[in-house]
mmCIF file of C-alpha atoms and ligand atoms in Angstrom:
data_model
loop_
_atom_site.group_PDB
_atom_site.id
_atom_site.type_symbol
_atom_site.label_atom_id
_atom_site.label_comp_id
_atom_site.label_asym_id
_atom_site.label_seq_id
_atom_site.Cartn_x
_atom_site.Cartn_y
_atom_site.Cartn_z
ATOM 1 C CA UNK I 1 2.723 1.832 20.819
ATOM 2 C CA UNK I 2 -0.419 3.510 19.543
ATOM 3 C CA UNK I 3 0.318 6.338 17.104
ATOM 4 C CA UNK I 4 -2.187 9.143 16.588
ATOM 5 C CA UNK I 5 -2.052 11.745 13.850
ATOM 6 C CA UNK I 6 -4.241 14.769 14.509
ATOM 7 C CA UNK I 7 -4.969 17.203 11.681
ATOM 8 C CA UNK I 8 -1.422 16.671 10.478
ATOM 9 C CA UNK I 9 -0.534 19.004 7.614
ATOM 10 C CA UNK I 10 2.674 19.744 5.736
ATOM 11 C CA UNK I 11 2.915 22.609 3.273
ATOM 12 C CA UNK I 12 6.131 23.144 1.325
ATOM 13 C CA UNK I 13 6.794 26.649 0.056
ATOM 14 C CA UNK I 14 7.002 27.120 -3.679
ATOM 15 C CA UNK I 15 10.326 26.033 -5.177
ATOM 16 C CA UNK I 16 9.822 28.425 -8.041
ATOM 17 C CA UNK I 17 10.423 32.014 -6.876
ATOM 18 C CA UNK I 18 8.128 33.471 -9.535
ATOM 19 C CA UNK I 19 5.045 31.457 -8.713
ATOM 20 C CA UNK I 20 3.599 31.361 -5.245
ATOM 21 C CA UNK I 21 2.189 27.914 -5.586
ATOM 22 C CA UNK I 22 2.924 26.002 -2.441
ATOM 23 C CA UNK I 23 2.661 22.229 -2.250
ATOM 24 C CA UNK I 24 0.249 20.780 0.282
ATOM 25 C CA UNK I 25 2.086 17.481 0.615
ATOM 26 C CA UNK I 26 -0.023 16.204 3.516
ATOM 27 C CA UNK I 27 -3.471 17.645 4.012
ATOM 28 C CA UNK I 28 -5.165 17.340 7.395
ATOM 29 C CA UNK I 29 -4.451 13.695 8.257
ATOM 30 C CA UNK I 30 -6.373 12.419 11.247
ATOM 31 C CA UNK I 31 -6.169 8.770 12.069
ATOM 32 C CA UNK I 32 -5.045 6.336 14.691
ATOM 33 C CA UNK I 33 -2.627 3.465 14.250
ATOM 34 C CA UNK I 34 -3.450 0.806 16.830
ATOM 35 C CA UNK I 35 -0.727 -0.647 19.033
ATOM 36 C CA UNK I 36 1.182 -3.565 17.556
ATOM 37 C CA UNK I 37 -0.277 -3.343 14.060
ATOM 38 C CA UNK I 38 1.335 -3.071 10.658
ATOM 39 C CA UNK I 39 -0.108 -0.199 8.663
ATOM 40 C CA UNK I 40 0.466 0.262 4.940
ATOM 41 C CA UNK I 41 0.589 3.860 3.697
ATOM 42 C CA UNK I 42 -0.331 3.427 0.067
ATOM 43 C CA UNK I 43 -0.593 5.764 -2.891
ATOM 44 C CA UNK I 44 1.047 6.844 -6.136
ATOM 45 C CA UNK I 45 4.367 8.637 -6.190
ATOM 46 C CA UNK I 46 4.164 12.191 -4.845
ATOM 47 C CA UNK I 47 1.023 11.663 -2.741
ATOM 48 C CA UNK I 48 2.791 12.505 0.531
ATOM 49 C CA UNK I 49 3.707 9.089 1.939
ATOM 50 C CA UNK I 50 7.334 9.885 2.724
ATOM 51 C CA UNK I 51 6.430 13.299 4.095
ATOM 52 C CA UNK I 52 3.972 11.658 6.494
ATOM 53 C CA UNK I 53 6.615 9.169 7.600
ATOM 54 C CA UNK I 54 9.248 11.879 8.049
ATOM 55 C CA UNK I 55 6.898 13.884 10.238
ATOM 56 C CA UNK I 56 6.226 10.823 12.385
ATOM 57 C CA UNK I 57 9.988 10.283 12.634
ATOM 58 C CA UNK I 58 10.739 13.922 13.422
ATOM 59 C CA UNK I 59 12.906 14.436 10.350
ATOM 60 C CA UNK I 60 10.371 16.958 9.127
ATOM 61 C CA UNK I 61 8.349 19.435 11.135
ATOM 62 C CA UNK I 62 4.604 19.583 10.498
ATOM 63 C CA UNK I 63 3.130 22.878 9.341
ATOM 64 C CA UNK I 64 0.266 22.167 11.723
ATOM 65 C CA UNK I 65 -1.263 19.315 13.659
ATOM 66 C CA UNK I 66 -0.073 16.857 16.294
ATOM 67 C CA UNK I 67 1.594 13.480 16.535
ATOM 68 C CA UNK I 68 1.027 11.349 19.624
ATOM 69 C CA UNK I 69 2.820 8.161 20.655
ATOM 70 C CA UNK I 70 0.414 6.665 23.163
ATOM 71 C CA UNK I 71 -0.637 9.676 25.240
ATOM 72 C CA UNK I 72 2.642 11.492 24.732
ATOM 73 C CA UNK I 73 2.697 14.425 22.325
ATOM 74 C CA UNK I 74 5.916 13.940 20.342
ATOM 75 C CA UNK I 75 5.274 16.694 17.777
ATOM 76 C CA UNK I 76 8.177 18.804 19.012
ATOM 77 C CA UNK I 77 10.512 16.015 20.113
ATOM 78 C CA UNK I 78 13.736 15.581 18.136
ATOM 79 C CA UNK I 79 14.119 12.364 16.152
ATOM 80 C CA UNK I 80 16.573 10.792 18.633
ATOM 81 C CA UNK I 81 14.125 11.179 21.487
ATOM 82 C CA UNK I 82 11.178 9.540 19.753
ATOM 83 C CA UNK I 83 12.286 5.923 19.963
ATOM 84 C CA UNK I 84 11.770 5.110 16.325
ATOM 85 C CA UNK I 85 13.556 2.842 13.884
ATOM 86 C CA UNK I 86 13.827 3.992 10.273
ATOM 87 C CA UNK I 87 14.494 1.962 7.133
ATOM 88 C CA UNK I 88 14.795 3.530 3.688
ATOM 89 C CA UNK I 89 14.670 2.236 0.142
ATOM 90 C CA UNK I 90 18.447 2.558 -0.312
ATOM 91 C CA UNK I 91 19.724 0.590 2.666
ATOM 92 C CA UNK I 92 22.168 3.405 3.549
ATOM 93 C CA UNK I 93 24.657 1.201 5.383
ATOM 94 C CA UNK I 94 28.137 2.447 6.243
ATOM 95 C CA UNK I 95 30.217 0.826 3.502
ATOM 96 C CA UNK I 96 33.491 0.741 5.439
ATOM 97 C CA UNK I 97 31.946 -0.983 8.460
ATOM 98 C CA UNK I 98 31.155 -4.654 8.860
ATOM 99 C CA UNK I 99 27.588 -5.820 9.323
ATOM 100 C CA UNK I 100 28.202 -6.134 13.052
ATOM 101 C CA UNK I 101 29.568 -2.593 13.298
ATOM 102 C CA UNK I 102 26.638 -1.278 11.274
ATOM 103 C CA UNK I 103 24.129 -2.889 13.597
ATOM 104 C CA UNK I 104 26.013 -1.834 16.733
ATOM 105 C CA UNK I 105 26.308 1.759 15.580
ATOM 106 C CA UNK I 106 23.011 3.117 16.955
ATOM 107 C CA UNK I 107 23.772 1.594 20.369
ATOM 108 C CA UNK I 108 27.198 3.179 20.667
ATOM 109 C CA UNK I 109 25.781 6.680 20.835
ATOM 110 C CA UNK I 110 23.401 5.973 23.697
ATOM 111 C CA UNK I 111 24.025 8.264 26.642
ATOM 112 C CA UNK I 112 23.255 8.436 30.336
ATOM 113 C CA UNK I 113 20.786 5.916 31.671
ATOM 114 C CA UNK I 114 20.406 4.311 28.238
ATOM 115 C CA UNK I 115 24.111 3.505 27.965
ATOM 116 C CA UNK I 116 24.771 -0.207 27.512
ATOM 117 C CA UNK I 117 27.754 -2.384 28.455
ATOM 118 C CA UNK I 118 29.747 -3.971 25.667
ATOM 119 C CA UNK I 119 28.205 -7.369 26.384
ATOM 120 C CA UNK I 120 24.683 -5.964 26.329
ATOM 121 C CA UNK I 121 25.368 -4.258 23.014
ATOM 122 C CA UNK I 122 26.746 -7.458 21.500
ATOM 123 C CA UNK I 123 23.779 -9.442 22.700
ATOM 124 C CA UNK I 124 21.297 -6.945 21.311
ATOM 125 C CA UNK I 125 23.104 -6.791 17.973
ATOM 126 C CA UNK I 126 23.238 -10.575 17.739
ATOM 127 C CA UNK I 127 19.545 -10.916 18.562
ATOM 128 C CA UNK I 128 18.597 -8.321 15.965
ATOM 129 C CA UNK I 129 20.772 -10.076 13.376
ATOM 130 C CA UNK I 130 19.191 -13.401 14.274
ATOM 131 C CA UNK I 131 15.718 -11.979 13.886
ATOM 132 C CA UNK I 132 16.452 -11.024 10.293
ATOM 133 C CA UNK I 133 18.496 -14.204 9.741
ATOM 134 C CA UNK I 134 21.897 -12.702 8.968
ATOM 135 C CA UNK I 135 23.673 -13.847 12.137
ATOM 136 C CA UNK I 136 26.180 -15.791 10.021
ATOM 137 C CA UNK I 137 27.183 -12.726 8.010
ATOM 138 C CA UNK I 138 28.237 -10.420 10.828
ATOM 139 C CA UNK I 139 31.843 -10.014 9.674
ATOM 140 C CA UNK I 140 31.035 -9.148 6.060
ATOM 141 C CA UNK I 141 31.093 -5.708 4.521
ATOM 142 C CA UNK I 142 27.879 -4.464 2.862
ATOM 143 C CA UNK I 143 29.510 -4.717 -0.584
ATOM 144 C CA UNK I 144 29.880 -8.462 -0.036
ATOM 145 C CA UNK I 145 26.142 -8.979 0.359
ATOM 146 C CA UNK I 146 23.099 -9.110 -1.898
ATOM 147 C CA UNK I 147 20.538 -6.313 -1.879
ATOM 148 C CA UNK I 148 18.143 -8.419 0.149
ATOM 149 C CA UNK I 149 20.800 -9.144 2.754
ATOM 150 C CA UNK I 150 21.771 -5.487 2.944
ATOM 151 C CA UNK I 151 18.182 -4.529 3.530
ATOM 152 C CA UNK I 152 18.024 -7.077 6.345
ATOM 153 C CA UNK I 153 21.036 -5.410 7.940
ATOM 154 C CA UNK I 154 19.254 -2.077 7.681
ATOM 155 C CA UNK I 155 16.202 -3.590 9.370
ATOM 156 C CA UNK I 156 18.367 -5.127 12.113
ATOM 157 C CA UNK I 157 20.001 -1.730 12.656
ATOM 158 C CA UNK I 158 16.561 -0.154 12.991
ATOM 159 C CA UNK I 159 15.436 -2.843 15.455
ATOM 160 C CA UNK I 160 18.508 -2.926 17.689
ATOM 161 C CA UNK I 161 17.411 0.071 19.746
ATOM 162 C CA UNK I 162 14.087 -1.676 20.361
ATOM 163 C CA UNK I 163 12.088 1.163 18.826
ATOM 164 C CA UNK I 164 8.571 2.042 19.905
ATOM 165 C CA UNK I 165 7.615 2.495 16.271
ATOM 166 C CA UNK I 166 9.230 1.070 13.143
ATOM 167 C CA UNK I 167 9.018 3.212 10.015
ATOM 168 C CA UNK I 168 9.756 1.687 6.611
ATOM 169 C CA UNK I 169 9.880 3.854 3.482
ATOM 170 C CA UNK I 170 9.542 1.708 0.349
ATOM 171 C CA UNK I 171 12.015 -0.811 1.837
ATOM 172 C CA UNK I 172 11.611 -3.351 -0.963
ATOM 173 C CA UNK I 173 11.874 -1.099 -4.010
ATOM 174 C CA UNK I 174 15.521 -1.887 -4.740
ATOM 175 C CA UNK I 175 15.047 -5.659 -4.613
ATOM 176 C CA UNK I 176 14.221 -7.938 -7.520
ATOM 177 C CA UNK I 177 10.767 -9.486 -7.753
ATOM 178 C CA UNK I 178 11.498 -12.751 -5.946
ATOM 179 C CA UNK I 179 13.427 -11.113 -3.116
ATOM 180 C CA UNK I 180 10.696 -8.536 -2.754
ATOM 181 C CA UNK I 181 8.172 -11.249 -2.146
ATOM 182 C CA UNK I 182 10.410 -13.086 0.307
ATOM 183 C CA UNK I 183 11.498 -9.954 2.179
ATOM 184 C CA UNK I 184 7.961 -8.673 2.577
ATOM 185 C CA UNK I 185 6.995 -11.956 4.215
ATOM 186 C CA UNK I 186 10.060 -11.590 6.443
ATOM 187 C CA UNK I 187 9.009 -8.096 7.465
ATOM 188 C CA UNK I 188 5.590 -9.414 8.345
ATOM 189 C CA UNK I 189 7.088 -12.222 10.429
ATOM 190 C CA UNK I 190 9.488 -9.884 12.232
ATOM 191 C CA UNK I 191 6.670 -7.456 12.918
ATOM 192 C CA UNK I 192 4.514 -10.235 14.377
ATOM 193 C CA UNK I 193 7.379 -11.599 16.487
ATOM 194 C CA UNK I 194 8.354 -8.232 17.922
ATOM 195 C CA UNK I 195 4.862 -6.726 18.085
ATOM 196 C CA UNK I 196 6.342 -3.327 17.173
ATOM 197 C CA UNK I 197 3.840 -0.889 15.679
ATOM 198 C CA UNK I 198 5.031 -0.578 12.096
ATOM 199 C CA UNK I 199 4.267 1.891 9.343
ATOM 200 C CA UNK I 200 5.120 0.611 5.920
ATOM 201 C CA UNK I 201 5.155 3.006 2.969
ATOM 202 C CA UNK I 202 4.719 1.696 -0.564
ATOM 203 C CA UNK I 203 3.251 2.647 -3.941
ATOM 204 C CA UNK I 204 2.689 -1.059 -4.669
ATOM 205 C CA UNK I 205 -0.871 -2.026 -3.827
ATOM 206 C CA UNK I 206 -0.180 -5.734 -3.852
ATOM 207 C CA UNK I 207 2.661 -5.294 -1.379
ATOM 208 C CA UNK I 208 0.534 -3.206 0.966
ATOM 209 C CA UNK I 209 -2.494 -5.484 0.648
ATOM 210 C CA UNK I 210 -0.484 -8.630 1.348
ATOM 211 C CA UNK I 211 1.166 -7.652 4.622
ATOM 212 C CA UNK I 212 -0.862 -4.865 6.228
ATOM 213 C CA UNK I 213 -3.410 -5.133 9.013
ATOM 214 C CA UNK I 214 -4.781 -1.860 7.769
ATOM 215 C CA UNK I 215 -4.111 0.275 4.718
ATOM 216 C CA UNK I 216 -4.356 4.033 4.333
ATOM 217 C CA UNK I 217 -4.945 4.929 0.688
ATOM 218 C CA UNK I 218 -3.719 8.421 -0.204
ATOM 219 C CA UNK I 219 -3.946 10.686 -3.231
ATOM 220 C CA UNK I 220 -2.356 14.136 -3.592
ATOM 221 C CA UNK I 221 -1.900 14.553 0.137
ATOM 222 C CA UNK I 222 -5.453 13.565 1.007
ATOM 223 C CA UNK I 223 -6.513 10.332 2.724
ATOM 224 C CA UNK I 224 -9.011 8.518 0.517
ATOM 225 C CA UNK I 225 -9.888 5.501 2.623
ATOM 226 C CA UNK I 226 -8.667 3.571 5.665
ATOM 227 C CA UNK I 227 -9.463 -0.042 6.473
ATOM 228 C CA UNK I 228 -8.476 -3.692 6.394
ATOM 229 C CA UNK I 229 -7.104 -4.451 2.903
ATOM 230 C CA UNK I 230 -9.918 -6.815 1.946
ATOM 231 C CA UNK I 231 -12.596 -4.435 3.215
ATOM 232 C CA UNK I 232 -11.218 -1.572 1.141
ATOM 233 C CA UNK I 233 -10.985 -3.835 -1.905
ATOM 234 C CA UNK I 234 -14.550 -5.061 -1.448
ATOM 235 C CA UNK I 235 -16.012 -1.674 -0.618
ATOM 236 C CA UNK I 236 -14.050 1.169 -2.237
ATOM 237 C CA UNK I 237 -15.125 4.689 -1.306
ATOM 238 C CA UNK I 238 -14.414 6.209 -4.696
ATOM 239 C CA UNK I 239 -13.230 5.459 -8.213
ATOM 240 C CA UNK I 240 -9.595 6.261 -7.396
ATOM 241 C CA UNK I 241 -9.453 3.649 -4.633
ATOM 242 C CA UNK I 242 -11.304 1.118 -6.783
ATOM 243 C CA UNK I 243 -8.782 1.597 -9.590
ATOM 244 C CA UNK I 244 -5.738 1.642 -7.333
ATOM 245 C CA UNK I 245 -6.378 -1.750 -5.700
ATOM 246 C CA UNK I 246 -6.420 -5.063 -7.523
ATOM 247 C CA UNK I 247 -4.505 -6.961 -10.213
ATOM 248 C CA UNK I 248 -5.631 -7.136 -12.907
ATOM 249 C CA UNK I 249 -7.200 -3.752 -12.249
ATOM 250 C CA UNK I 250 -10.896 -3.097 -12.089
ATOM 251 C CA UNK I 251 -12.677 -2.585 -15.447
ATOM 252 C CA UNK I 252 -14.211 0.856 -15.801
ATOM 253 C CA UNK I 253 -17.231 1.644 -17.989
ATOM 254 C CA UNK I 254 -19.398 4.617 -18.737
ATOM 255 C CA UNK I 255 -22.919 3.603 -17.835
ATOM 256 C CA UNK I 256 -26.400 4.996 -17.453
ATOM 257 C CA UNK I 257 -29.000 4.319 -14.780
ATOM 258 C CA UNK I 258 -32.604 4.439 -15.943
ATOM 259 C CA UNK I 259 -35.551 3.146 -13.961
ATOM 260 C CA UNK I 260 -33.232 1.513 -11.376
ATOM 261 C CA UNK I 261 -31.550 -0.491 -14.119
ATOM 262 C CA UNK I 262 -27.940 -0.176 -15.189
ATOM 263 C CA UNK I 263 -27.174 0.115 -18.898
ATOM 264 C CA UNK I 264 -23.762 -0.335 -20.480
ATOM 265 C CA UNK I 265 -24.259 0.954 -24.005
ATOM 266 C CA UNK I 266 -27.327 -1.030 -25.209
ATOM 267 C CA UNK I 267 -26.986 -3.797 -22.644
ATOM 268 C CA UNK I 268 -29.264 -3.720 -19.598
ATOM 269 C CA UNK I 269 -26.887 -5.551 -17.276
ATOM 270 C CA UNK I 270 -28.270 -5.269 -13.748
ATOM 271 C CA UNK I 271 -30.865 -3.928 -11.348
ATOM 272 C CA UNK I 272 -29.572 -1.136 -9.150
ATOM 273 C CA UNK I 273 -32.342 -0.584 -6.564
ATOM 274 C CA UNK I 274 -32.577 2.926 -5.164
ATOM 275 C CA UNK I 275 -30.255 4.650 -7.639
ATOM 276 C CA UNK I 276 -31.673 7.753 -9.343
ATOM 277 C CA UNK I 277 -31.501 8.139 -13.121
ATOM 278 C CA UNK I 278 -28.071 9.477 -14.107
ATOM 279 C CA UNK I 279 -24.861 8.819 -16.001
ATOM 280 C CA UNK I 280 -22.309 6.946 -13.909
ATOM 281 C CA UNK I 281 -18.906 5.369 -13.946
ATOM 282 C CA UNK I 282 -19.148 1.633 -13.422
ATOM 283 C CA UNK I 283 -16.320 -0.454 -11.980
ATOM 284 C CA UNK I 284 -16.451 -4.219 -12.414
ATOM 285 C CA UNK I 285 -13.811 -6.390 -10.752
ATOM 286 C CA UNK I 286 -12.263 -8.998 -13.087
ATOM 287 C CA UNK I 287 -13.769 -11.753 -10.931
ATOM 288 C CA UNK I 288 -17.214 -10.171 -11.221
ATOM 289 C CA UNK I 289 -18.007 -11.695 -14.625
ATOM 290 C CA UNK I 290 -19.644 -15.045 -15.221
ATOM 291 C CA UNK I 291 -19.660 -16.584 -18.654
ATOM 292 C CA UNK I 292 -23.309 -17.099 -19.453
ATOM 293 C CA UNK I 293 -24.713 -17.590 -22.976
ATOM 294 C CA UNK I 294 -27.842 -15.737 -21.826
ATOM 295 C CA UNK I 295 -25.878 -13.021 -19.990
ATOM 296 C CA UNK I 296 -26.916 -9.446 -20.685
ATOM 297 C CA UNK I 297 -23.427 -8.091 -21.181
ATOM 298 C CA UNK I 298 -22.290 -8.839 -24.706
ATOM 299 C CA UNK I 299 -18.612 -8.455 -25.491
ATOM 300 C CA UNK I 300 -16.499 -9.248 -28.523
ATOM 301 C CA UNK I 301 -13.936 -11.889 -27.635
ATOM 302 C CA UNK I 302 -10.251 -11.143 -28.268
ATOM 303 C CA UNK I 303 -8.289 -13.728 -26.401
ATOM 304 C CA UNK I 304 -8.242 -16.223 -23.551
ATOM 305 C CA UNK I 305 -5.059 -16.585 -21.492
ATOM 306 C CA UNK I 306 -5.099 -19.725 -19.360
ATOM 307 C CA UNK I 307 -2.969 -19.346 -16.217
ATOM 308 C CA UNK I 308 -3.314 -22.625 -14.332
ATOM 309 C CA UNK I 309 -6.365 -22.443 -12.130
ATOM 310 C CA UNK I 310 -7.739 -19.278 -13.727
ATOM 311 C CA UNK I 311 -8.239 -18.006 -17.220
ATOM 312 C CA UNK I 312 -8.085 -14.359 -18.170
ATOM 313 C CA UNK I 313 -10.619 -13.451 -20.841
ATOM 314 C CA UNK I 314 -9.738 -10.398 -22.905
ATOM 315 C CA UNK I 315 -12.710 -8.852 -24.639
ATOM 316 C CA UNK I 316 -14.111 -5.523 -25.771
ATOM 317 C CA UNK I 317 -17.293 -3.675 -24.951
ATOM 318 C CA UNK I 318 -18.504 -0.376 -26.428
ATOM 319 C CA UNK I 319 -19.042 1.214 -22.979
ATOM 320 C CA UNK I 320 -15.574 0.343 -21.689
ATOM 321 C CA UNK I 321 -13.283 3.242 -20.779
ATOM 322 C CA UNK I 322 -10.220 1.018 -21.225
ATOM 323 C CA UNK I 323 -9.305 -0.525 -24.583
ATOM 324 C CA UNK I 324 -10.074 -4.032 -23.310
ATOM 325 C CA UNK I 325 -12.129 -5.708 -20.614
ATOM 326 C CA UNK I 326 -10.288 -8.240 -18.473
ATOM 327 C CA UNK I 327 -12.246 -10.894 -16.664
ATOM 328 C CA UNK I 328 -10.969 -13.821 -14.639
ATOM 329 C CA UNK I 329 -12.899 -17.055 -14.924
ATOM 330 C CA UNK I 330 -12.354 -20.661 -13.899
ATOM 331 C CA UNK I 331 -9.990 -22.286 -16.407
ATOM 332 C CA UNK I 332 -12.288 -25.321 -16.601
ATOM 333 C CA UNK I 333 -14.702 -23.189 -18.575
ATOM 334 C CA UNK I 334 -13.536 -23.562 -22.164
ATOM 335 C CA UNK I 335 -14.301 -20.673 -24.416
ATOM 336 C CA UNK I 336 -14.383 -21.271 -28.131
ATOM 337 C CA UNK I 337 -12.127 -18.619 -29.648
ATOM 338 C CA UNK I 338 -13.617 -19.149 -33.101
ATOM 339 C CA UNK I 339 -16.707 -17.692 -31.513
ATOM 340 C CA UNK I 340 -16.311 -13.942 -31.903
ATOM 341 C CA UNK I 341 -18.557 -13.054 -28.987
ATOM 342 C CA UNK I 342 -18.859 -13.822 -25.312
ATOM 343 C CA UNK I 343 -21.724 -12.974 -22.975
ATOM 344 C CA UNK I 344 -21.441 -12.393 -19.270
ATOM 345 C CA UNK I 345 -23.761 -12.043 -16.352
ATOM 346 C CA UNK I 346 -22.444 -9.963 -13.453
ATOM 347 C CA UNK I 347 -21.960 -10.636 -9.750
ATOM 348 C CA UNK I 348 -23.690 -7.653 -8.168
ATOM 349 C CA UNK I 349 -21.288 -7.355 -5.214
ATOM 350 C CA UNK I 350 -18.369 -6.987 -7.631
ATOM 351 C CA UNK I 351 -20.000 -4.071 -9.451
ATOM 352 C CA UNK I 352 -19.539 -0.525 -8.129
ATOM 353 C CA UNK I 353 -21.181 2.689 -9.299
ATOM 354 C CA UNK I 354 -19.521 6.100 -9.050
ATOM 355 C CA UNK I 355 -20.819 9.627 -9.485
ATOM 356 C CA UNK I 356 -19.737 10.898 -12.886
ATOM 357 C CA UNK I 357 -18.527 14.253 -11.483
ATOM 358 C CA UNK I 358 -17.241 13.576 -7.970
ATOM 359 C CA UNK I 359 -16.257 9.937 -8.631
ATOM 360 C CA UNK I 360 -17.619 9.115 -5.171
ATOM 361 C CA UNK I 361 -19.360 5.794 -4.696
ATOM 362 C CA UNK I 362 -23.101 5.475 -5.298
ATOM 363 C CA UNK I 363 -24.409 2.584 -3.256
ATOM 364 C CA UNK I 364 -27.256 0.280 -4.130
ATOM 365 C CA UNK I 365 -28.769 -2.678 -2.395
ATOM 366 C CA UNK I 366 -27.246 -5.994 -3.446
ATOM 367 C CA UNK I 367 -29.970 -8.626 -3.348
HETATM 368 P P1 ADP O 1 5.675 10.149 -1.863
HETATM 369 O O1 ADP O 1 6.595 9.669 -0.809
HETATM 370 O O2 ADP O 1 4.254 9.694 -1.688
HETATM 371 O O3 ADP O 1 6.163 9.858 -3.256
HETATM 372 P P2 ADP O 1 6.430 12.796 -0.926
HETATM 373 O O4 ADP O 1 5.957 12.803 0.475
HETATM 374 O O5 ADP O 1 7.877 12.566 -1.145
HETATM 375 O O6 ADP O 1 5.570 11.754 -1.772
HETATM 376 O O7 ADP O 1 6.068 14.181 -1.621
HETATM 377 C C1 ADP O 1 4.763 14.743 -1.558
HETATM 378 C C2 ADP O 1 4.758 16.071 -2.301
HETATM 379 O O8 ADP O 1 5.548 17.011 -1.614
HETATM 380 C C3 ADP O 1 5.301 16.004 -3.712
HETATM 381 O O9 ADP O 1 4.557 16.868 -4.514
HETATM 382 C C4 ADP O 1 6.720 16.495 -3.548
HETATM 383 O O10 ADP O 1 7.196 17.087 -4.733
HETATM 384 C C5 ADP O 1 6.580 17.506 -2.437
HETATM 385 N N1 ADP O 1 7.806 17.627 -1.617
HETATM 386 C C6 ADP O 1 8.392 16.632 -0.904
HETATM 387 N N2 ADP O 1 9.469 17.082 -0.237
HETATM 388 C C7 ADP O 1 9.586 18.397 -0.550
HETATM 389 C C8 ADP O 1 10.508 19.429 -0.180
HETATM 390 N N3 ADP O 1 11.512 19.192 0.655
HETATM 391 N N4 ADP O 1 10.302 20.669 -0.702
HETATM 392 C C9 ADP O 1 9.269 20.915 -1.535
HETATM 393 N N5 ADP O 1 8.367 19.998 -1.919
HETATM 394 C C10 ADP O 1 8.512 18.749 -1.440
HETATM 395 MG MG1 MG O 2 8.390 8.576 -1.037
#
C-alpha cells in the first residue's frame, strides 16, 4: 500500500499556561512511501518521529494536511478502520494472557463481514507466530519470555490482521545489543516476505541505514533529506545530515576557500572548482583520508587502534571542530607511533563543504 503524506503538520498547544509557545512537532511533511517498501524515519529524540507515526495510525489528529493510503484519504478515519499494525518500544502485551491469546486478541474483535471462524483465527495466529518464529512458545505467558521474544509476539499481533501498513516505533530500543541486531534482520526478513509497506521509527542511524529501502532524516519537525541510505550518506544535503549518519561520525573542520582551493588552517588540502572565496564548514568522512607522507593535511598523531581489517587513526588538527580527527585506514598500513605526525591526502568525494551560516551543502566538481 502506497502511503502519501501531504503537507502534514502537527502543532501542540503550549503546555505552560503562561507562555504561548506552541510546539510544531511535525512541520509540513510531504512525501510518498512507495508500496511494499520499508522506510526508516530517522532523527534525534523530540524531532517528531512518533507524532508522524501516530498521525499515520490515526492515534493523533493532524493540525493540517492529508494522509492517503493508495488513493484513499484516511485523514479522518479512526484507527480501527485504517488497516494498520502498530508495534511500540515497550511490547505492551497483556501479561495475564498467553502468547496465543495475545496474538488472537485483535482478531476476536472483528465484526460483520470481517468476522472470522475459530479455525480461521487459529490458522492466522499460527501463521503470524511462525513468521516471527515463536510458534513453539504459544502457551507461554509474556513474563516467561525474553525481551526479544516478547517483541516478536508484539510483531505477530500486529501482523495477524494482515495490515495494509505496518508501523514500528523504536521497536528495538528495549533489547540488548545482540538481540537488536538479530531482531532488526528479522524485521527486514518479515517485511520482505509479507511485502507490507512498513514505517520504522528510530533515532539510531545505523539501525535505519541497515534495514531501510529509504530513509527520511528529520530535525525539529522538519524533513532534512529523503533517499536511499547510501545515497544520503554519500551526498548529504546539509551539515546536520552529514553529522547524523555514519560511525565513526564525520570529522568537521573550519575551513577557508581561497582561489578555488580549500585551506584547513595553513594546509592547502584540495582544489574545490567553482566555489567562491568564503569561510566554510568542512566534513570529511573517516574513510576519506589516505596516509601519504607527501599529503597536504598534516596532523599530530595520537593513537592507532587496529580493529581487524581496519585501523582507526586518532589524530589532531588545528582546524578541527572536534577534539580529535578519526580516520579509518587499511590495517596493513603500519603507522609508526614514535612518529609524532601523520600526513594525509584526501579523497575528494568524501569531502563535503557547507555554508558557514546556513550549514547547507556547497557543491564542487569532483575530478
Ligand atoms: P520523537 O518521537 O522524534 O522523539 P515526538 O514526536 O514524540 O518526537 O515529539 C515531537 C515534539 O512534540 C517534542 O518536542 C515533544 O515534546 C512534542 N510533543 C509530543 N507529544 C506531545 C503532546 N501530546 N503534547 C505536547 N507536546 C508534545
Ligand atoms: Mg518517539
